[in-house]
PDB file of C-alpha atoms in Angstrom:
ATOM      1  CA  MET C   1     -16.818 -38.390  49.391  1.00  0.00           C
ATOM      2  CA  TYR C   2     -16.166 -42.427  48.206  1.00  0.00           C
ATOM      3  CA  LYS C   3     -14.197 -43.091  45.925  1.00  0.00           C
ATOM      4  CA  VAL C   4     -14.739 -45.485  42.374  1.00  0.00           C
ATOM      5  CA  LEU C   5     -12.731 -46.722  40.298  1.00  0.00           C
ATOM      6  CA  LEU C   6     -13.912 -47.837  36.292  1.00  0.00           C
ATOM      7  CA  VAL C   7     -12.190 -50.719  34.500  1.00  0.00           C
ATOM      8  CA  ASP C   8     -12.666 -51.729  31.262  1.00  0.00           C
ATOM      9  CA  ASP C   9     -11.167 -52.566  27.975  1.00  0.00           C
ATOM     10  CA  GLU C  10     -13.405 -50.030  25.910  1.00  0.00           C
ATOM     11  CA  TYR C  11     -12.316 -46.423  26.355  1.00  0.00           C
ATOM     12  CA  MET C  12     -15.822 -45.245  25.369  1.00  0.00           C
ATOM     13  CA  VAL C  13     -17.665 -47.558  28.106  1.00  0.00           C
ATOM     14  CA  THR C  14     -16.199 -45.866  31.091  1.00  0.00           C
ATOM     15  CA  GLU C  15     -16.216 -42.691  29.608  1.00  0.00           C
ATOM     16  CA  GLY C  16     -19.541 -42.907  29.101  1.00  0.00           C
ATOM     17  CA  LEU C  17     -20.500 -43.717  32.207  1.00  0.00           C
ATOM     18  CA  LYS C  18     -18.160 -40.608  33.680  1.00  0.00           C
ATOM     19  CA  ARG C  19     -20.545 -38.700  32.211  1.00  0.00           C
ATOM     20  CA  LEU C  20     -23.607 -40.233  32.367  1.00  0.00           C
ATOM     21  CA  ILE C  21     -24.220 -41.830  35.705  1.00  0.00           C
ATOM     22  CA  PRO C  22     -24.777 -38.583  38.043  1.00  0.00           C
ATOM     23  CA  PHE C  23     -22.044 -40.555  40.885  1.00  0.00           C
ATOM     24  CA  GLU C  24     -21.616 -37.266  43.029  1.00  0.00           C
ATOM     25  CA  LYS C  25     -25.874 -37.869  43.879  1.00  0.00           C
ATOM     26  CA  TRP C  26     -24.474 -40.362  46.240  1.00  0.00           C
ATOM     27  CA  ASP C  27     -21.838 -38.508  47.533  1.00  0.00           C
ATOM     28  CA  MET C  28     -19.220 -40.587  44.957  1.00  0.00           C
ATOM     29  CA  GLN C  29     -16.254 -39.463  42.591  1.00  0.00           C
ATOM     30  CA  VAL C  30     -14.844 -41.138  40.029  1.00  0.00           C
ATOM     31  CA  VAL C  31     -11.071 -40.952  40.610  1.00  0.00           C
ATOM     32  CA  ALA C  32      -9.179 -43.202  38.636  1.00  0.00           C
ATOM     33  CA  THR C  33     -10.374 -45.411  35.208  1.00  0.00           C
ATOM     34  CA  ALA C  34      -8.318 -48.181  33.344  1.00  0.00           C
ATOM     35  CA  ASN C  35      -8.205 -50.164  30.400  1.00  0.00           C
ATOM     36  CA  HIS C  36      -6.530 -53.263  31.277  1.00  0.00           C
ATOM     37  CA  ALA C  37      -7.693 -54.829  34.944  1.00  0.00           C
ATOM     38  CA  ASP C  38      -3.202 -55.378  36.009  1.00  0.00           C
ATOM     39  CA  ASP C  39      -2.905 -51.090  35.354  1.00  0.00           C
ATOM     40  CA  ALA C  40      -6.096 -51.638  37.990  1.00  0.00           C
ATOM     41  CA  LEU C  41      -4.535 -53.545  40.230  1.00  0.00           C
ATOM     42  CA  ASP C  42      -1.507 -51.265  40.403  1.00  0.00           C
ATOM     43  CA  TYR C  43      -3.689 -47.997  40.930  1.00  0.00           C
ATOM     44  CA  ILE C  44      -5.204 -49.794  43.947  1.00  0.00           C
ATOM     45  CA  LYS C  45      -2.416 -51.160  45.628  1.00  0.00           C
ATOM     46  CA  LYS C  46      -1.646 -47.621  46.263  1.00  0.00           C
ATOM     47  CA  ASN C  47      -4.968 -45.878  46.387  1.00  0.00           C
ATOM     48  CA  PRO C  48      -7.384 -47.352  48.098  1.00  0.00           C
ATOM     49  CA  VAL C  49     -11.440 -47.439  46.332  1.00  0.00           C
ATOM     50  CA  ASP C  50     -14.954 -48.285  48.164  1.00  0.00           C
ATOM     51  CA  VAL C  51     -16.423 -49.193  44.632  1.00  0.00           C
ATOM     52  CA  VAL C  52     -15.066 -51.433  41.696  1.00  0.00           C
ATOM     53  CA  ILE C  53     -17.282 -50.915  38.821  1.00  0.00           C
ATOM     54  CA  SER C  54     -15.401 -53.905  35.953  1.00  0.00           C
ATOM     55  CA  ASP C  55     -16.560 -55.439  32.655  1.00  0.00           C
ATOM     56  CA  VAL C  56     -16.138 -59.001  33.114  1.00  0.00           C
ATOM     57  CA  ASN C  57     -14.640 -59.406  29.876  1.00  0.00           C
ATOM     58  CA  MET C  58     -11.276 -58.494  29.227  1.00  0.00           C
ATOM     59  CA  PRO C  59      -7.520 -59.050  27.380  1.00  0.00           C
ATOM     60  CA  ASP C  60      -5.274 -60.831  29.397  1.00  0.00           C
ATOM     61  CA  LYS C  61      -7.318 -61.188  32.727  1.00  0.00           C
ATOM     62  CA  THR C  62     -10.919 -61.366  33.357  1.00  0.00           C
ATOM     63  CA  GLY C  63     -13.245 -58.734  35.680  1.00  0.00           C
ATOM     64  CA  LEU C  64     -13.704 -61.768  37.892  1.00  0.00           C
ATOM     65  CA  GLU C  65      -9.932 -62.537  38.398  1.00  0.00           C
ATOM     66  CA  MET C  66      -8.795 -59.320  38.481  1.00  0.00           C
ATOM     67  CA  ILE C  67     -12.112 -58.626  41.384  1.00  0.00           C
ATOM     68  CA  ARG C  68     -10.294 -62.304  43.194  1.00  0.00           C
ATOM     69  CA  GLU C  69      -6.995 -60.628  43.366  1.00  0.00           C
ATOM     70  CA  MET C  70      -8.433 -56.982  44.488  1.00  0.00           C
ATOM     71  CA  LYS C  71     -10.732 -58.549  47.499  1.00  0.00           C
ATOM     72  CA  GLU C  72      -7.146 -60.087  49.071  1.00  0.00           C
ATOM     73  CA  LEU C  73      -6.074 -56.552  48.948  1.00  0.00           C
ATOM     74  CA  LEU C  74      -9.336 -54.191  49.590  1.00  0.00           C
ATOM     75  CA  PRO C  75     -11.703 -56.897  51.451  1.00  0.00           C
ATOM     76  CA  ASP C  76     -14.646 -54.637  52.177  1.00  0.00           C
ATOM     77  CA  THR C  77     -14.795 -53.017  48.802  1.00  0.00           C
ATOM     78  CA  TYR C  78     -17.905 -53.014  46.299  1.00  0.00           C
ATOM     79  CA  TYR C  79     -17.383 -54.467  43.049  1.00  0.00           C
ATOM     80  CA  ILE C  80     -19.987 -54.679  40.518  1.00  0.00           C
ATOM     81  CA  LEU C  81     -19.241 -56.477  37.251  1.00  0.00           C
ATOM     82  CA  LEU C  82     -20.486 -55.463  33.742  1.00  0.00           C
ATOM     83  CA  SER C  83     -21.177 -57.913  30.805  1.00  0.00           C
ATOM     84  CA  GLY C  84     -22.281 -58.161  27.341  1.00  0.00           C
ATOM     85  CA  TYR C  85     -24.502 -60.999  28.138  1.00  0.00           C
ATOM     86  CA  GLN C  86     -26.188 -62.980  30.876  1.00  0.00           C
ATOM     87  CA  GLU C  87     -23.595 -65.795  31.506  1.00  0.00           C
ATOM     88  CA  PHE C  88     -24.997 -67.998  33.968  1.00  0.00           C
ATOM     89  CA  GLU C  89     -21.357 -68.949  34.908  1.00  0.00           C
ATOM     90  CA  TYR C  90     -20.312 -65.391  35.360  1.00  0.00           C
ATOM     91  CA  VAL C  91     -23.042 -64.996  37.590  1.00  0.00           C
ATOM     92  CA  LYS C  92     -22.506 -67.790  40.083  1.00  0.00           C
ATOM     93  CA  LYS C  93     -18.481 -67.360  40.336  1.00  0.00           C
ATOM     94  CA  ALA C  94     -19.379 -63.460  40.942  1.00  0.00           C
ATOM     95  CA  MET C  95     -21.871 -64.622  43.678  1.00  0.00           C
ATOM     96  CA  ASN C  96     -19.202 -66.948  44.929  1.00  0.00           C
ATOM     97  CA  LEU C  97     -16.912 -63.762  45.289  1.00  0.00           C
ATOM     98  CA  SER C  98     -19.701 -61.847  47.393  1.00  0.00           C
ATOM     99  CA  VAL C  99     -20.033 -59.454  44.466  1.00  0.00           C
ATOM    100  CA  VAL C 100     -22.069 -56.946  44.628  1.00  0.00           C
ATOM    101  CA  ASP C 101     -23.994 -57.067  41.112  1.00  0.00           C
ATOM    102  CA  TYR C 102     -23.473 -57.811  37.691  1.00  0.00           C
ATOM    103  CA  LEU C 103     -25.153 -56.003  35.161  1.00  0.00           C
ATOM    104  CA  VAL C 104     -25.834 -56.412  31.486  1.00  0.00           C
ATOM    105  CA  LYS C 105     -25.201 -53.916  29.030  1.00  0.00           C
ATOM    106  CA  PRO C 106     -25.889 -51.398  27.823  1.00  0.00           C
ATOM    107  CA  VAL C 107     -26.428 -50.262  31.410  1.00  0.00           C
ATOM    108  CA  ASP C 108     -29.354 -48.835  32.393  1.00  0.00           C
ATOM    109  CA  LYS C 109     -29.178 -45.721  33.928  1.00  0.00           C
ATOM    110  CA  VAL C 110     -31.584 -46.296  36.028  1.00  0.00           C
ATOM    111  CA  GLU C 111     -30.467 -49.821  37.492  1.00  0.00           C
ATOM    112  CA  LEU C 112     -27.269 -48.583  37.790  1.00  0.00           C
ATOM    113  CA  GLY C 113     -28.161 -45.786  39.788  1.00  0.00           C
ATOM    114  CA  ASN C 114     -30.911 -48.087  42.139  1.00  0.00           C
ATOM    115  CA  LEU C 115     -27.112 -50.313  42.782  1.00  0.00           C
ATOM    116  CA  LEU C 116     -25.047 -46.720  43.669  1.00  0.00           C
ATOM    117  CA  GLU C 117     -27.553 -45.664  45.996  1.00  0.00           C
ATOM    118  CA  LYS C 118     -27.868 -48.780  47.821  1.00  0.00           C
ATOM    119  CA  ILE C 119     -23.663 -49.173  48.414  1.00  0.00           C
ATOM    120  CA  ALA C 120     -23.819 -45.567  49.275  1.00  0.00           C
ATOM    121  CA  GLN C 121     -26.372 -46.145  52.561  1.00  0.00           C
ATOM    122  CA  GLN C 122     -24.178 -49.122  53.259  1.00  0.00           C
ATOM    123  CA  LEU C 123     -21.010 -47.176  52.942  1.00  0.00           C
ATOM    124  CA  GLN C 124     -22.510 -44.764  55.308  1.00  0.00           C
ATOM    125  CA  GLU C 125     -23.496 -47.251  57.704  1.00  0.00           C
ATOM    126  CA  LYS C 126     -20.523 -48.689  58.283  1.00  0.00           C
ATOM    127  CA  VAL C 127     -19.192 -45.324  58.715  1.00  0.00           C
ATOM    128  CA  GLU C 128     -22.138 -44.570  61.620  1.00  0.00           C
ATOM    129  CA  GLN C 129     -21.148 -47.986  63.077  1.00  0.00           C
ATOM    130  CA  SER C 130     -17.120 -47.276  63.430  1.00  0.00           C
ATOM    131  CA  GLN C 131     -16.274 -47.857  67.394  1.00  0.00           C
ATOM    132  CA  THR C 132     -14.813 -44.480  69.010  1.00  0.00           C
ATOM    133  CA  LEU C 133     -12.371 -46.116  71.433  1.00  0.00           C
ATOM    134  CA  SER C 134     -10.233 -43.736  73.975  1.00  0.00           C
ATOM    135  CA  GLN C 135      -6.679 -42.248  73.454  1.00  0.00           C
ATOM    136  CA  GLU C 136      -6.046 -44.165  77.212  1.00  0.00           C
ATOM    137  CA  LEU C 137      -6.140 -47.557  75.949  1.00  0.00           C
ATOM    138  CA  ASP C 138      -3.692 -49.617  77.527  1.00  0.00           C
ATOM    139  CA  GLU C 139      -2.089 -52.945  75.896  1.00  0.00           C
ATOM    140  CA  THR C 140      -4.838 -55.360  76.984  1.00  0.00           C
ATOM    141  CA  GLY C 141      -7.623 -52.757  75.622  1.00  0.00           C
ATOM    142  CA  PHE C 142      -6.565 -52.564  71.730  1.00  0.00           C
ATOM    143  CA  THR C 143      -5.710 -56.292  71.906  1.00  0.00           C
ATOM    144  CA  ASN C 144      -9.487 -57.109  73.026  1.00  0.00           C
ATOM    145  CA  TYR C 145     -10.668 -54.826  70.425  1.00  0.00           C
ATOM    146  CA  LEU C 146      -8.319 -56.101  67.495  1.00  0.00           C
ATOM    147  CA  SER C 147      -8.825 -59.451  68.515  1.00  0.00           C
ATOM    148  CA  GLY C 148     -10.836 -60.234  65.192  1.00  0.00           C
ATOM    149  CA  LYS C 149      -8.237 -59.791  62.564  1.00  0.00           C
ATOM    150  CA  ASP C 150      -5.082 -60.676  61.533  1.00  0.00           C
ATOM    151  CA  SER C 151      -3.523 -57.460  60.336  1.00  0.00           C
ATOM    152  CA  TRP C 152      -4.844 -53.923  61.093  1.00  0.00           C
ATOM    153  CA  TRP C 153      -4.182 -50.232  59.621  1.00  0.00           C
ATOM    154  CA  ILE C 154      -4.021 -46.872  61.150  1.00  0.00           C
ATOM    155  CA  GLY C 155      -3.891 -43.461  59.535  1.00  0.00           C
ATOM    156  CA  LEU C 156      -5.282 -40.153  60.402  1.00  0.00           C
ATOM    157  CA  SER C 157      -8.641 -38.070  58.288  1.00  0.00           C
ATOM    158  CA  LYS C 158     -10.805 -35.164  58.934  1.00  0.00           C
ATOM    159  CA  GLU C 159     -13.443 -37.701  58.719  1.00  0.00           C
ATOM    160  CA  LYS C 160     -14.797 -40.555  60.701  1.00  0.00           C
ATOM    161  CA  GLN C 161     -13.974 -44.029  58.702  1.00  0.00           C
ATOM    162  CA  GLY C 162     -12.330 -47.662  59.344  1.00  0.00           C
ATOM    163  CA  SER C 163     -13.806 -49.932  62.108  1.00  0.00           C
ATOM    164  CA  PHE C 164     -12.579 -47.746  65.037  1.00  0.00           C
ATOM    165  CA  THR C 165     -11.766 -44.152  65.367  1.00  0.00           C
ATOM    166  CA  ILE C 166     -10.489 -41.933  67.678  1.00  0.00           C
ATOM    167  CA  PRO C 167     -10.692 -37.687  68.115  1.00  0.00           C
ATOM    168  CA  TYR C 168      -7.804 -36.544  67.739  1.00  0.00           C
ATOM    169  CA  TYR C 169      -6.972 -33.082  68.563  1.00  0.00           C
ATOM    170  CA  VAL C 170      -4.107 -31.434  67.479  1.00  0.00           C
ATOM    171  CA  LEU C 171      -2.617 -28.330  66.078  1.00  0.00           C
ATOM    172  CA  GLY C 172      -5.627 -26.617  66.669  1.00  0.00           C
ATOM    173  CA  GLN C 173      -7.336 -29.134  64.702  1.00  0.00           C
ATOM    174  CA  ASP C 174     -10.133 -31.818  65.328  1.00  0.00           C
ATOM    175  CA  TRP C 175      -8.747 -34.984  63.457  1.00  0.00           C
ATOM    176  CA  GLN C 176      -9.954 -38.906  63.268  1.00  0.00           C
ATOM    177  CA  ILE C 177      -7.330 -41.533  63.861  1.00  0.00           C
ATOM    178  CA  PHE C 178      -8.716 -44.193  61.959  1.00  0.00           C
ATOM    179  CA  ILE C 179      -8.179 -47.943  62.283  1.00  0.00           C
ATOM    180  CA  SER C 180      -8.920 -50.279  59.982  1.00  0.00           C
ATOM    181  CA  ASP C 181      -8.193 -53.675  58.524  1.00  0.00           C
ATOM    182  CA  GLN C 182      -7.186 -52.335  55.082  1.00  0.00           C
ATOM    183  CA  PRO C 183      -5.636 -48.884  53.752  1.00  0.00           C
ATOM    184  CA  LEU C 184      -7.496 -46.227  53.440  1.00  0.00           C
ATOM    185  CA  ASP C 185      -6.983 -42.877  52.143  1.00  0.00           C
ATOM    186  CA  GLY C 186      -5.171 -40.310  54.745  1.00  0.00           C
ATOM    187  CA  ILE C 187      -2.067 -39.260  56.860  1.00  0.00           C
ATOM    188  CA  VAL C 188       0.675 -41.799  57.694  1.00  0.00           C
ATOM    189  CA  VAL C 189      -0.993 -45.233  56.885  1.00  0.00           C
ATOM    190  CA  THR C 190       0.712 -47.334  58.481  1.00  0.00           C
ATOM    191  CA  PRO C 191       0.207 -50.650  59.482  1.00  0.00           C
ATOM    192  CA  PHE C 192      -0.665 -51.296  63.033  1.00  0.00           C
ATOM    193  CA  GLU C 193       0.915 -53.642  65.357  1.00  0.00           C
ATOM    194  CA  ALA C 194       0.921 -55.662  68.507  1.00  0.00           C
ATOM    195  CA  PRO C 195       2.718 -54.565  71.220  1.00  0.00           C
ATOM    196  CA  TYR C 196      -0.511 -51.653  70.258  1.00  0.00           C
ATOM    197  CA  GLN C 197       0.456 -49.511  72.887  1.00  0.00           C
ATOM    198  CA  GLN C 198       3.746 -48.623  71.964  1.00  0.00           C
ATOM    199  CA  SER C 199       3.233 -48.612  68.390  1.00  0.00           C
ATOM    200  CA  PHE C 200      -0.017 -46.217  68.763  1.00  0.00           C
ATOM    201  CA  GLU C 201       2.330 -43.582  70.702  1.00  0.00           C
ATOM    202  CA  ASN C 202       5.159 -44.051  67.930  1.00  0.00           C
ATOM    203  CA  TRP C 203       2.707 -43.516  65.475  1.00  0.00           C
ATOM    204  CA  LYS C 204       1.324 -40.304  66.624  1.00  0.00           C
ATOM    205  CA  ILE C 205       4.942 -38.581  67.078  1.00  0.00           C
ATOM    206  CA  ASN C 206       5.258 -39.262  63.228  1.00  0.00           C
ATOM    207  CA  ALA C 207       1.886 -37.983  62.858  1.00  0.00           C
ATOM    208  CA  GLU C 208       2.230 -34.958  64.458  1.00  0.00           C
ATOM    209  CA  LYS C 209       5.195 -34.196  63.169  1.00  0.00           C
ATOM    210  CA  ALA C 210       3.602 -34.932  59.321  1.00  0.00           C
ATOM    211  CA  LEU C 211       1.013 -32.178  60.089  1.00  0.00           C
ATOM    212  CA  PHE C 212       3.657 -29.623  61.788  1.00  0.00           C
ATOM    213  CA  TYR C 213       6.185 -30.158  58.658  1.00  0.00           C
ATOM    214  CA  GLY C 214       3.565 -30.604  56.014  1.00  0.00           C
ATOM    215  CA  SER C 215       4.396 -32.167  52.776  1.00  0.00           C
ATOM    216  CA  VAL C 216       8.523 -31.989  54.197  1.00  0.00           C
ATOM    217  CA  ASN C 217       9.471 -35.081  54.528  1.00  0.00           C
ATOM    218  CA  LEU C 218      12.557 -34.143  56.739  1.00  0.00           C
ATOM    219  CA  GLU C 219      14.429 -37.306  58.884  1.00  0.00           C
ATOM    220  CA  LYS C 220      15.797 -36.466  61.822  1.00  0.00           C
ATOM    221  CA  SER C 221      19.626 -36.517  60.152  1.00  0.00           C
ATOM    222  CA  GLU C 222      18.797 -33.467  58.517  1.00  0.00           C
ATOM    223  CA  SER C 223      19.728 -30.032  60.068  1.00  0.00           C
ATOM    224  CA  LEU C 224      16.205 -28.050  60.027  1.00  0.00           C
ATOM    225  CA  PHE C 225      15.266 -31.106  61.332  1.00  0.00           C
ATOM    226  CA  ALA C 226      17.744 -30.796  64.274  1.00  0.00           C
ATOM    227  CA  TYR C 227      17.494 -27.450  64.956  1.00  0.00           C
ATOM    228  CA  TYR C 228      13.928 -27.592  65.634  1.00  0.00           C
ATOM    229  CA  GLU C 229      13.587 -30.746  67.696  1.00  0.00           C
ATOM    230  CA  PRO C 230      14.148 -29.208  71.313  1.00  0.00           C
ATOM    231  CA  ILE C 231      11.183 -26.736  70.551  1.00  0.00           C
ATOM    232  CA  TYR C 232       8.732 -29.682  68.816  1.00  0.00           C
ATOM    233  CA  ARG C 233       7.133 -30.652  71.789  1.00  0.00           C
ATOM    234  CA  VAL C 234       6.207 -27.405  73.016  1.00  0.00           C
ATOM    235  CA  ILE C 235       4.889 -26.539  69.671  1.00  0.00           C
ATOM    236  CA  ILE C 236       2.658 -29.453  68.935  1.00  0.00           C
ATOM    237  CA  GLN C 237       1.345 -29.451  72.499  1.00  0.00           C
ATOM    238  CA  GLY C 238       0.342 -25.692  72.389  1.00  0.00           C
ATOM    239  CA  ASN C 239       2.234 -23.555  74.526  1.00  0.00           C
ATOM    240  CA  ILE C 240       2.671 -20.093  73.518  1.00  0.00           C
ATOM    241  CA  ASN C 241       4.661 -18.713  76.058  1.00  0.00           C
ATOM    242  CA  GLN C 242       7.074 -21.702  75.981  1.00  0.00           C
ATOM    243  CA  ILE C 243       7.731 -21.244  72.458  1.00  0.00           C
ATOM    244  CA  ILE C 244       8.772 -17.888  72.964  1.00  0.00           C
ATOM    245  CA  GLU C 245      10.728 -18.234  75.398  1.00  0.00           C
ATOM    246  CA  GLU C 246      12.753 -21.115  73.532  1.00  0.00           C
ATOM    247  CA  LEU C 247      13.112 -18.971  70.240  1.00  0.00           C
ATOM    248  CA  THR C 248      14.583 -16.255  72.484  1.00  0.00           C
TER     249      THR C 248
END
């Protein structure tokens, strides 16, 4: 589901939006609320979201100032500003920030719903436009695809997301490796840097270990990891006969 963050210094506003707006209708979920801009900024640094709905007038930092900082971290996120009055200067600044829309409080349920429906359609189109790459890409191939942005992130998820995806079958399950210009929710989400081919191979090893050990974070120096290391690749490859041979 697409993740939504609500930001307003009035608790009743965020709670009212959660209760009155059927976000699930557009495959959306409110994952967090914040009553201060800095709290919202701290949240998105560790938890990327798809949509931010924020009040304009908040103490210490306005919604516009907050979104300006957020866009440096999440440039592809959709932002909606709410205000108690129609102020031209705020609207103009919001347009300059490429904010999706500017709605006047009290928020019209139908108006916000129509906007969320449009955003959901655009998010789905991005997923469908995601290019599928091959695991066999060499350094030149990666460079050709990734030359348009200064920074990239790589991660693993069950769903297609990001600018590029690579189908990945491991431990009997189908996964999607994604490459995106911003951090997205997933497993082993890390910066993806040149040399890309070597970074990709190293990342796959770390991803396989994360899947194999689950939530247990083992370092190479730990005794349990050292014990299983000789058969780790065999287990990942699913060679049952060789696993039995290694264990006996």
